[in-house]
Amino acid sequence: MTPKSQEHALLFFYLEAGVDEAIDEITHDRYGEGASRPIARAQPAAPARAPVSPRTADIFAAEVEGSYSVVAGAETIDELGNAVSAFEGCGLKQTATTTVIGDGNPEAAIMLIGEAPGAEEDRQGLPFVGPAGRLLDRMLAAIGLDRTKVYITNILPWRPPGNRSPTPEEVAICLPFVERQIEIVDPELLILVGGISAKAILGRVEGITKLRGKWFTYSTPRAARSITTTAIFHPAYLLRQSALKRQAWQDLLAIRDRFGGKI
Ligand code: URA
């Protein structure tokens, strides 16, 4: 595409750089704003992350408990969806268009958990319906699965602006929503799609390259039953790193071998 004007060229540049939405109608002069502040070099070096005071930790724990309590009484995915849609305790909701809960069969024996809605998911209100979702559908089809045989959700029900990675606080606030969905669906196999999901659910620090292709057991903090769990590469990652598709295929075959009867 050839830019037709200076404005068009600027928009084109933004698009190439990954900017795909406007989050404010007013133009902010960030450089001008900075000029009136003392320059950063004159400040003593700040710690990488402000220490969390016991009071902040208490407030945060209360927020997480609050997000659990809004879904604790939900007995169906519809009830949970209504409760999460009415929840105002996560800032991501302000910039998202829709609350994306889940798709597929809530009675299924297999449940997949991705990271967060992207642009297309945010528009349609359904998980995994953009380019990564189309690849996920093909991956599932390769082992005889489709959305009538699995239930699909995400760690976060709201799209982070510009598809940025979620913060640990956002993950912690939204985790009770996923945990309650796991309790409602009560699957026999959990497939964690990508590193953010694997780390959040398994409470591990390793990346997806270390966690994929292994078998774990998982139980929600409030349910005793343990569920066989595994992790796979995220399809968005596979779209960028096609050399990893071989390992992804091995992981799918391992799932089919172990859960053939359910497929
Ligand atoms: N990536 C995810 O992790 N989830 C979606 O729903 C879409 C893309």
Coordinates of C-alpha atoms and ligand atoms in Angstrom, one line a residue:
M1 CA 0.0 0.0 0.0
T2 CA 1.4 3.4 -0.9
P3 CA 0.5 6.3 1.5
K4 CA -1.5 9.0 -0.3
S5 CA -0.8 11.9 2.2
Q6 CA 1.2 12.7 5.3
E7 CA -1.7 11.7 7.5
H8 CA -2.2 8.5 5.7
A9 CA 1.6 7.8 6.0
L10 CA 1.4 8.3 9.7
L11 CA -1.6 6.0 10.1
F12 CA 0.2 3.5 7.9
F13 CA 3.2 3.7 10.2
Y14 CA 1.0 3.2 13.3
L15 CA -0.6 0.1 11.7
E16 CA 2.8 -1.4 10.8
A17 CA 3.9 -0.8 14.4
G18 CA 0.9 -2.8 15.7
V19 CA -1.3 0.1 16.7
D20 CA -4.8 -1.0 15.8
E21 CA -7.1 1.1 17.9
A22 CA -7.5 4.6 19.3
I23 CA -8.0 4.8 23.0
D24 CA -8.6 8.5 23.3
E25 CA -10.1 11.2 21.1
I26 CA -7.8 13.9 22.4
T27 CA -4.2 14.1 21.2
H28 CA -1.8 14.3 24.1
D29 CA 1.6 16.0 23.9
R30 CA 3.6 13.5 26.0
Y31 CA 6.9 15.3 25.3
G32 CA 5.3 18.7 26.3
E33 CA 3.9 17.1 29.5
G34 CA 7.4 15.8 30.4
A35 CA 9.0 19.2 29.9
S36 CA 7.3 20.7 32.9
R37 CA 8.5 17.8 35.2
P38 CA 12.0 17.4 36.6
I39 CA 14.1 15.3 34.3
A40 CA 14.3 11.7 35.2
R41 CA 18.2 11.8 35.5
A42 CA 17.9 14.3 38.3
Q43 CA 15.9 11.8 40.4
P44 CA 17.4 9.2 42.6
A45 CA 17.3 5.8 40.9
A46 CA 13.8 4.3 41.5
P47 CA 13.5 0.6 42.3
A48 CA 12.2 -1.4 39.3
R49 CA 9.0 -2.1 41.1
A50 CA 7.6 -0.1 44.0
P51 CA 7.6 -2.3 47.2
V52 CA 4.1 -3.4 48.0
S53 CA 3.1 -2.2 51.5
P54 CA 1.1 -4.6 53.7
R55 CA -1.8 -2.2 53.3
T56 CA -1.6 -2.5 49.4
A57 CA -1.3 -6.2 49.7
D58 CA -4.4 -6.3 51.9
I59 CA -6.4 -4.2 49.4
F60 CA -5.2 -6.4 46.5
A61 CA -6.1 -9.7 48.4
A62 CA -9.5 -8.2 49.0
E63 CA -9.9 -7.4 45.3
V64 CA -9.1 -11.0 44.4
E65 CA -11.4 -12.3 47.0
G66 CA -14.0 -9.9 45.6
S67 CA -13.7 -11.3 42.1
Y68 CA -14.1 -14.8 43.5
S69 CA -17.2 -13.9 45.5
V70 CA -19.0 -12.4 42.4
V71 CA -18.8 -15.8 40.7
A72 CA -18.9 -18.2 43.7
G73 CA -22.6 -18.6 43.4
A74 CA -22.7 -19.2 39.6
E75 CA -23.8 -22.7 38.8
T76 CA -23.8 -22.4 35.0
I77 CA -21.7 -20.7 32.4
D78 CA -24.5 -18.3 31.7
E79 CA -24.8 -17.2 35.3
L80 CA -21.0 -16.8 35.5
G81 CA -21.1 -14.8 32.3
N82 CA -23.7 -12.4 33.7
A83 CA -21.7 -12.0 36.9
V84 CA -18.4 -11.3 35.1
S85 CA -20.0 -8.9 32.7
A86 CA -21.3 -6.9 35.7
F87 CA -17.9 -6.9 37.5
E88 CA -16.2 -3.5 37.6
G89 CA -13.0 -4.4 39.5
C90 CA -10.7 -4.8 36.6
G91 CA -9.5 -1.8 34.5
L92 CA -9.3 -3.8 31.3
K93 CA -13.1 -3.7 31.1
Q94 CA -12.9 0.1 30.4
T95 CA -11.0 -0.3 27.1
A96 CA -12.6 -3.6 25.9
T97 CA -15.7 -3.6 23.8
T98 CA -17.1 -6.9 25.0
T99 CA -16.7 -9.4 27.8
V100 CA -15.5 -12.7 26.3
I101 CA -16.5 -15.7 28.4
G102 CA -16.3 -18.9 26.5
D103 CA -17.3 -20.9 23.5
G104 CA -18.0 -24.5 22.7
N105 CA -19.6 -27.2 24.8
P106 CA -19.8 -26.5 28.6
E107 CA -20.5 -30.3 29.1
A108 CA -17.3 -31.3 27.2
A109 CA -14.7 -33.5 28.8
I110 CA -11.9 -31.3 27.4
M111 CA -11.4 -27.7 28.3
L112 CA -8.9 -25.3 26.7
I113 CA -7.7 -22.1 28.3
G114 CA -6.0 -19.4 26.3
E115 CA -4.7 -16.0 27.3
A116 CA -7.0 -13.1 26.4
P117 CA -9.3 -11.9 23.6
G118 CA -7.6 -10.2 20.7
A119 CA -9.1 -7.6 18.4
E120 CA -11.5 -10.0 16.6
E121 CA -12.5 -11.8 19.8
D122 CA -13.3 -8.4 21.4
R123 CA -15.5 -7.5 18.4
Q124 CA -17.4 -10.8 18.3
G125 CA -17.5 -11.6 22.0
L126 CA -16.1 -15.1 21.4
P127 CA -12.7 -16.6 22.2
F128 CA -10.3 -17.7 19.5
V129 CA -12.2 -16.4 16.4
G130 CA -9.3 -14.4 14.8
P131 CA -6.3 -15.8 12.9
A132 CA -4.9 -17.7 16.0
G133 CA -8.4 -19.1 16.6
R134 CA -8.6 -20.4 13.0
L135 CA -5.2 -22.2 13.5
L136 CA -6.5 -23.6 16.8
D137 CA -9.6 -25.0 15.1
R138 CA -7.3 -26.7 12.5
M139 CA -5.1 -28.1 15.3
L140 CA -8.2 -29.5 17.1
A141 CA -9.6 -30.9 13.9
A142 CA -6.3 -32.7 13.3
I143 CA -7.0 -34.9 16.3
G144 CA -10.7 -35.2 15.7
L145 CA -11.9 -32.4 17.9
D146 CA -14.1 -29.4 17.2
R147 CA -16.1 -26.8 19.3
T148 CA -18.9 -29.3 19.9
K149 CA -16.4 -31.5 21.8
V150 CA -14.4 -28.9 23.8
Y151 CA -15.1 -25.8 25.9
I152 CA -12.8 -22.9 25.3
T153 CA -12.1 -19.9 27.5
N154 CA -9.3 -17.4 28.4
I155 CA -7.5 -16.4 31.5
L156 CA -8.8 -12.8 30.9
P157 CA -12.3 -12.0 29.7
W158 CA -11.3 -8.6 28.4
R159 CA -8.8 -7.6 25.7
P160 CA -5.7 -5.8 27.0
P161 CA -5.4 -2.6 24.9
G162 CA -3.2 -3.1 21.8
N163 CA -2.9 -6.8 22.8
R164 CA -0.3 -6.0 25.4
S165 CA 0.6 -8.8 27.9
P166 CA -1.6 -8.8 31.0
T167 CA -0.1 -7.6 34.3
P168 CA 0.2 -10.1 37.1
E169 CA -2.4 -8.1 39.0
E170 CA -4.9 -8.4 36.1
V171 CA -4.2 -12.1 35.9
A172 CA -4.7 -12.5 39.7
I173 CA -8.0 -10.5 39.6
C174 CA -9.4 -12.6 36.7
L175 CA -8.2 -16.0 37.8
P176 CA -11.2 -16.7 40.0
F177 CA -13.4 -16.4 36.9
V178 CA -11.5 -19.2 35.2
E179 CA -11.3 -21.3 38.3
R180 CA -15.1 -21.1 38.7
Q181 CA -15.5 -22.0 35.0
I182 CA -13.3 -25.1 35.5
E183 CA -15.4 -26.1 38.5
I184 CA -18.6 -25.7 36.4
V185 CA -17.4 -27.5 33.3
D186 CA -15.6 -30.1 35.4
P187 CA -13.5 -31.4 32.5
E188 CA -11.3 -34.6 32.5
L189 CA -8.6 -32.8 30.6
L190 CA -7.4 -29.2 30.7
I191 CA -5.3 -27.9 27.8
L192 CA -3.4 -24.7 28.6
V193 CA -2.9 -22.8 25.5
G194 CA 0.3 -20.7 25.7
G195 CA 2.7 -19.6 28.4
I196 CA 0.5 -17.0 30.1
S197 CA -2.2 -19.6 30.7
A198 CA 0.2 -22.4 31.7
K199 CA 2.0 -20.2 34.2
A200 CA -1.2 -18.7 35.7
I201 CA -3.0 -22.0 36.1
L202 CA 0.0 -24.1 37.1
G203 CA 1.5 -21.4 39.3
R204 CA 4.9 -22.0 37.6
V205 CA 7.6 -19.5 36.5
E206 CA 9.0 -21.6 33.6
G207 CA 8.1 -20.6 30.0
I208 CA 5.9 -22.6 27.6
T209 CA 8.9 -24.3 26.0
K210 CA 9.6 -26.0 29.4
L211 CA 6.0 -26.6 30.3
R212 CA 4.6 -28.0 27.0
G213 CA 4.3 -31.7 26.4
K214 CA 4.2 -32.6 30.1
W215 CA 1.4 -33.9 32.2
F216 CA 0.3 -32.2 35.4
T217 CA -2.6 -32.4 37.7
Y218 CA -4.6 -29.4 38.7
S219 CA -7.3 -28.7 41.2
T220 CA -8.9 -25.3 41.9
P221 CA -8.3 -23.9 45.4
R222 CA -11.9 -24.7 46.3
A223 CA -12.4 -28.1 44.6
A224 CA -10.7 -31.3 45.7
R225 CA -10.9 -33.2 42.4
S226 CA -7.7 -33.1 40.4
I227 CA -7.8 -32.8 36.7
T228 CA -5.2 -34.1 34.2
T229 CA -3.6 -31.0 32.6
T230 CA -1.2 -30.3 29.8
A231 CA 0.2 -27.2 28.0
I232 CA 0.6 -26.5 24.3
F233 CA 2.2 -23.7 22.2
H234 CA -0.2 -20.8 21.6
P235 CA -1.3 -20.8 17.9
A236 CA -0.4 -17.1 17.6
Y237 CA 3.2 -18.1 18.5
L238 CA 3.1 -21.0 16.0
L239 CA 2.0 -18.5 13.3
R240 CA 5.2 -16.6 13.9
Q241 CA 7.4 -19.6 14.6
S242 CA 6.3 -22.3 12.1
A243 CA 9.4 -24.5 12.9
L244 CA 7.7 -25.2 16.2
K245 CA 4.7 -26.8 14.5
R246 CA 6.4 -30.2 14.7
Q247 CA 6.6 -30.1 18.5
A248 CA 3.0 -28.8 18.6
W249 CA 1.9 -31.8 16.5
Q250 CA 3.7 -34.2 18.9
D251 CA 1.8 -32.6 21.8
L252 CA -1.5 -33.0 20.0
L253 CA -0.7 -36.7 19.2
A254 CA 0.1 -37.3 22.9
I255 CA -3.2 -35.8 23.9
R256 CA -5.0 -38.0 21.3
D257 CA -3.2 -41.1 22.6
R258 CA -4.0 -40.4 26.2
F259 CA -7.6 -39.2 25.7
G260 CA -8.5 -41.1 22.5
G261 CA -11.6 -42.5 24.2
K262 CA -13.0 -39.0 24.8
I263 CA -12.3 -37.7 21.3
Ligands
URA1 N1 -5.5 -15.5 21.8 C1 -6.0 -16.0 23.0 O1 -5.2 -16.4 23.9 N2 -7.3 -16.1 23.2 C2 -8.2 -15.7 22.3 O2 -9.4 -15.8 22.5 C3 -7.7 -15.2 21.1 C4 -6.3 -15.1 20.9

